Amino acid sequence: MEGFLLFNSYKMEESITELAFSLNTAWVLICAFLVFFMQAGFGMLEAGFTRAKSAVSVLMKNLMDLSFGVIGFFFIGYALMFGEGNAFIGQHGFELLNLPPETAGIATGAFFLFQAAFAATAATIVAGAVAERTKFLTYIVLSFLITAFIYPVVGHWVWGGGWLAAKGFVDFAGSTVVHSVGGWVALIGAILVGPRLGRFNLKKKKDFTGHSIPLATLGVFILWFGWYGFNSGSQLAIASSADTAAVSLIAMNTTLAAAVGGIVAMVLVWILTSKPQAGPTLNGVLGGLVAITAGCASVSPIGAMLIGAAGGVTVFFATVLLEKLQIDDAVGAFPVHGACGMLGTLAVGFFATDGGLFYGGGMKQLGIQALGVVAVAAWVFVTAIPVLLILKKIFGLRVSRVSEETGLDAHKHGVSAYPDFNLEGVK
Amino acid sequence: MEGFLLFNSYKMEESITELAFSLNTAWVLICAFLVFFMQAGFGMLEAGFTRAKSAVSVLMKNLMDLSFGVIGFFFIGYALMFGEGNAFIGQHGFELLNLPPETAGIATGAFFLFQAAFAATAATIVAGAVAERTKFLTYIVLSFLITAFIYPVVGHWVWGGGWLAAKGFVDFAGSTVVHSVGGWVALIGAILVGPRLGRFNLKKKKDFTGHSIPLATLGVFILWFGWYGFNSGSQLAIASSADTAAVSLIAMNTTLAAAVGGIVAMVLVWILTSKPQAGPTLNGVLGGLVAITAGCASVSPIGAMLIGAAGGVTVFFATVLLEKLQIDDAVGAFPVHGACGMLGTLAVGFFATDGGLFYGGGMKQLGIQALGVVAVAAWVFVTAIPVLLILKKIFGLRVSRVSEETGLDAHKHGVSAYPDFNLEGVK
Amino acid sequence: MEGFLLFNSYKMEESITELAFSLNTAWVLICAFLVFFMQAGFGMLEAGFTRAKSAVSVLMKNLMDLSFGVIGFFFIGYALMFGEGNAFIGQHGFELLNLPPETAGIATGAFFLFQAAFAATAATIVAGAVAERTKFLTYIVLSFLITAFIYPVVGHWVWGGGWLAAKGFVDFAGSTVVHSVGGWVALIGAILVGPRLGRFNLKKKKDFTGHSIPLATLGVFILWFGWYGFNSGSQLAIASSADTAAVSLIAMNTTLAAAVGGIVAMVLVWILTSKPQAGPTLNGVLGGLVAITAGCASVSPIGAMLIGAAGGVTVFFATVLLEKLQIDDAVGAFPVHGACGMLGTLAVGFFATDGGLFYGGGMKQLGIQALGVVAVAAWVFVTAIPVLLILKKIFGLRVSRVSEETGLDAHKHGVSAYPDFNLEGVK
C-alpha cells in the first residue's frame, strides 16, 4: 500500500510539474500571438503617419520585414542569440537543429516563436523612419540582416547569457534590446537615405502630415494591445503565485505608463502649440510603452507612471530635435523607440524597487545600465552603417526623384493605395 | 515513510491550488487585454459613424478617456468600488495601497486591471454621443469623474458588496453597471450639449451619415472580439469543470445574442425602409451584446437569442425615439448601451434559468432588477447633471459655431484626419 | 492514516485531471475567440480588395454570413457534423440538446464555439468571390445552407468519425474541410453569378483594383493573427508536454508558411511584372496559411516553408488561370482557399514526418489525400450548384445592371461607405 502511495505520489508530482510547464507554454504562445499582431499596429501606424501616395510601399515593407525577419531568425538569428557560444555571440542551433525540447521552462518551439516575434519587431521599427523614399530591395536585405545578425548579437549579450547579462544589466522586455536597436537603425537609415524631397525646403513648404489619423490611431491601439503580450510574456511563466503577481504588475505598469505617456505628450503639445495634436499624443503613448518595457517587472505603479511621463516628454523633444537637425524620420521611430528605449533602460537604475518607491539600484546599477545603452548603440553603429553603405553601392538606398514625386505606390508597386479616391498632390 | 507521504500530500495540494489560482489569473489577464482592446473598437466605431472633419477629435477623446480613465480608477475609483466601506461606497485602497495580494481568487493586480478596463469602457461610451461639438477639456474632466467617482459607486453597489448586491440584484458582466452608466451619461451629455448644427434643421437637411462604414464595421468586429473578454472574464475563474462550463456558456450566449441582435435589427430596418442598412445593423449587433451582458451566465442559448433579438429591436426603436425627440446622439450610444443595458438587466428576471427555459426568478427577481435599473439611472442623473452644469460654467460644454462648422479637427486639433483626400463639405 | 492518504491521493488525482481539462478548455476558448476575430480580417480584406462603391455591401455580407452562420450551425450544422450517425452524416444534437458536458476532452460549449467559428469561416470565404453583384438575400440563404448543411457533412466525414476519417484522411485544421469547401462554393458562385460588368470587356478596360490596400493589408494581418487560433486550437489540448510541443510546432509552422508564401508570391509577381505588387503578395501570405492548415501538426518547419512556397506559387497561377477563363473571383477566394486548400491537403502526403524531412506517408497516404480532395469537391458541386440554381429561380442571383453600375451601397443599402469623400467613378 505504501509502495502504491509512493508511486502515485511521484506520478502526481510529475503531473503537476507538467501542468505548470503547459500553462507557462500556453501563456508564452498567446503572448507571442499578440506580439505578432503588433505588426498590424506598426503597419497601420506607419501607413497612417505617411502620405497616401506611399501607403502601399510602407505596408509592403512592413509585411516583408516580418516575413524575411522570421526566416532570418529561424535559420541564423536564434542560434546567434540563444545558442551556446561565448560572451559575445551564440554558435549553435542554426535552423533550430539539435535543440532540447524545453527552453527557459517552456516548450522550445514556443520560446522560439516568442523570440522571433521580438526580432521582427526590432526590424519593423525601421520601416517608418525611412518611409516614402527608400528602395524596396535594399530595405528587405537590411531587415533580413537585422533579424539574422545585428539584433541577435545584442540579444545574446543581454538575454542569451552574454557579457551584459553577466554584468547585471537589466532590460526586462527589451527597451534596449529590441526598441533601441530598431531605433538606432532607424536613425542611421533616416540620415543615410536623406530627407524626403521638400521636407526641409522652406520655400516650398509642403504638408507632410500623415494621410490617415484613424489608421494611425488604430495602429496605436493595436500596439497597446500587443504590448501586453510583449511585456507580460517576457516573464516566460505564469504558473505560480509569484509569477502571477509579477505578470499582473507588468501588465498594470504597461497600462499606466502608456496612459501617462499619452497624457503628458498631449499636455505638452497643447501648451506649446495651443492645440492638443494627435500625432504627438499618439507617439507619446508609444513612448510611454517603450520606456516602461525595460523596467515593467521591477518598478512600482507610481514608478511606471513617472517613467511613462518621462517617455512622453522624451518623445516630444526628441522629435523637435530631429526636425532641428533636419533629419527626416517620417513617423518618429527614433524618438519613440530609440530615445525612449534608452530612457527606459536608464530609468531602471532610478526606479527599480522591491516594493517601495525610488529605491533603485543606486549609482552602480545606473552605470551598468548606461554601459549597456552605449555598448548597444556602438554595436548598431559599427554594423548598420557599413551594411547600409554596402547596400548603397550594390542596390542604392534611394528611389529616383521621379519615383518619389509620383509616389512609390504608383511608380514602384504599380498600384495606388486608394484608386477610387481623389487624392491631393498625387498625379 | 507515512510522514513523508503526508508532507508530500500537503505540498501537492498546495501546488494544485496554486496552479488553479495561476490559471484563473492568466484567464482574467487575457480577458483584461481583450477588454482594453475594445477601446480600438469604440474608436473605430465612433470615428466611422461621425463625419470626416471630426474624426481626429473623436479619436483623441477615445484615447484620452482611456488614459485618464485608468489613472482615475487607479488613484480613486478602485477604492470606492472594491475597498471596504459601507453599503453605498468603498473607502480603502486608494492608489492600490495596502491591498492583499489576492482578490476574488486571483492576483490583485490582475483583478485591478480587468476592472480598470471596465471603468474605461463605461467612460468611453460617452464619446460617441457628444461627438463633433463638445469641448475637449470638458470631455476629459467628465471622463475622469466617471471612472473616479460616478461609475465606481454604482460598481460598489453591485459588485463591491453594496446594497444592490445585498438585495440579490444580478448583473453578471455589467449591462447596468457598465453600459447603462455610460449610456445615461451619454444621453445627459447629448441633451445638455445640444444637437450638432443643422442636425434637426429641416430646411438645410444635411447628411450626418458616418464617414466610413468600413471603419465602423471594423469597430463592431473588434468590439465583438473584445466582448468575449468582457463577458467570459467576468466569471473571474476557469480552473474547474464548473467554471469551464460557465465560461463556455457565457461565450456561446455572447455569440448567439450578437448574431441575433444584428439579424433582427437588419430585418427590421429592411422591412421598414426597404433597405438592409449598415448603421442600424451594426448597432443591432452591439445592442445584442449589451443586452446579453447581464444574463450571459444565467440564461440558456435560446434565452440568449431572445435577449439578443430584443436588443436588436430595442436599439432600433430607441434610435427612432431619440430622433423624434431631436436628441442628437451621434453614434447611438444611448440606444445601444443605455436602452439595451436596461433591457438586458430586466431580461435576467425573465430568462434566468437552471438549465430549462423561461424559468426566471419570478416577479420578485424582476422587481429587484427594476429597482437596480432605476436606482442606477437616478444616481447617474443626480451626479452627471450637476457635474456637466458645473463644467459648463467653468469651461463651457460646446465649441464655437466656427469650430463646429470648420470641423473640430482643423480648428481645435490643428490637423485634418485625411489631409491627402478631397473631402466634401469641409473647407 | 493510510486510508486518509489514499482518499487524498484519489482526490488530488481528480483535481489534476480537472485542471488539465480546464486548461485545455481555456486554450480552445481563446483560440475560438481568435477564429471569430478572423471575420474582421475577412471583412477588411474583401472590402479593401473591391471597389469603394460596394464596400458596405461586402461588409454586410460578411457580418451576416457570420450571424446566420452561427445560428445555422447551432440549430442544425453541429448535429450533422458531430452528432452520432452513420459514416455519411450525424443525426443527433440539434439545438445542442442532449449533449454530454464534455466533448473531445474539453467543455462541450467551448468545443461548439470553436467549431461554430470554423463553420462561419467556411461560409465567409464566398463573400469576396461573388462581391459587387450578388443579391443580398440570396447570399444570406446560401450562407445559412453552407453552415447548416454543406459544410457540416464534409466535417462529419473527416472530423466527425465519418468515412474519410476511417480511411485515414489527414486534414488537421481544415485545408480541405474548411477552406476548400468555401473555395469551391466561391468558384461555383463566381461562375454562376457571372463577372462584374466590364470586368472582361477589353474595349472599356476599367480598373477593378481594390479600393483600399491599407484595409486589405490590415485584413491579412488580422487573418494571420486569427490563424494562430485556427491551427493551434485544432490540437484541442495543451495541458501536457506532448500537446505543448505539438501546439508550438503548429504555431511555428503556421508562421513560417505564411512568411514564405508571401515572399514567394512577391518574388514571382516581381519577376513577371517587374513590380512587387501588393495584391498578389497579400494573397500569397494567405495561400501559405491555407496550404499549411492541413499539415501544420505533422510536417517539419522546413516542410512548412516548402508548403508555404507552394502556396504562394499556387495562388499566383490559379489567379492567372481564372482570369484567362474569364471567371471573376473578385478577391481571389478560390485561388487562396480552394487551390491552396487542395494543395495543402495533398502536401500532407509528401511532407508528413516523424521528425525527419520528406518522410511522408508514401503513395498510399497521397492516394487517400487525393480521394478526400476529390470527394469533397464532388460533394460541394452536387450540393452548391442545385442550391444556387434554385436560389436563382426564387430570388435571382444577381442585382440589376443599374444597381451594379450605381454601386450596391447606394442602390441597395441606401448609403455610401464614404459619404464625405469624392469618389471616382461613383455617381
mmCIF file of N, CA and C in Angstrom, chain C residues 9 73-74 155 166 200 206 314 324 326 328 336:
data_model
loop_
_atom_site.group_PDB
_atom_site.id
_atom_site.type_symbol
_atom_site.label_atom_id
_atom_site.label_comp_id
_atom_site.label_asym_id
_atom_site.label_seq_id
_atom_site.Cartn_x
_atom_site.Cartn_y
_atom_site.Cartn_z
ATOM 1 N N SER C 9 -5.130 10.991 -2.090
ATOM 2 C CA SER C 9 -4.455 10.718 -3.347
ATOM 3 C C SER C 9 -5.455 10.666 -4.503
ATOM 4 N N PHE C 73 -25.404 26.768 -37.655
ATOM 5 C CA PHE C 73 -24.572 25.712 -37.078
ATOM 6 C C PHE C 73 -25.104 25.269 -35.728
ATOM 7 N N PHE C 74 -25.661 26.207 -34.979
ATOM 8 C CA PHE C 74 -26.226 25.868 -33.666
ATOM 9 C C PHE C 74 -27.431 24.937 -33.794
ATOM 10 N N GLY C 155 -17.536 18.032 -42.801
ATOM 11 C CA GLY C 155 -16.928 17.967 -41.473
ATOM 12 C C GLY C 155 -17.142 16.625 -40.806
ATOM 13 N N ALA C 166 -12.252 7.326 -41.386
ATOM 14 C CA ALA C 166 -11.997 5.885 -41.305
ATOM 15 C C ALA C 166 -10.919 5.451 -42.285
ATOM 16 N N PHE C 200 -14.314 41.924 -67.996
ATOM 17 C CA PHE C 200 -13.538 41.292 -69.058
ATOM 18 C C PHE C 200 -13.850 41.917 -70.416
ATOM 19 N N LYS C 206 -11.789 48.786 -67.462
ATOM 20 C CA LYS C 206 -11.967 49.558 -66.243
ATOM 21 C C LYS C 206 -11.045 49.022 -65.159
ATOM 22 N N THR C 314 1.011 28.623 -56.074
ATOM 23 C CA THR C 314 -0.320 28.163 -56.480
ATOM 24 C C THR C 314 -1.311 29.311 -56.569
ATOM 25 N N LYS C 324 -7.740 34.065 -67.168
ATOM 26 C CA LYS C 324 -7.758 33.514 -68.543
ATOM 27 C C LYS C 324 -9.132 32.954 -68.866
ATOM 28 N N GLN C 326 -11.810 33.900 -67.734
ATOM 29 C CA GLN C 326 -12.808 34.965 -67.552
ATOM 30 C C GLN C 326 -13.794 34.646 -66.430
ATOM 31 N N ASP C 328 -14.674 35.733 -62.773
ATOM 32 C CA ASP C 328 -14.402 36.921 -61.967
ATOM 33 C C ASP C 328 -14.561 36.614 -60.471
ATOM 34 N N VAL C 336 -6.913 31.315 -53.298
ATOM 35 C CA VAL C 336 -6.398 31.233 -51.929
ATOM 36 C C VAL C 336 -6.945 29.999 -51.205
#
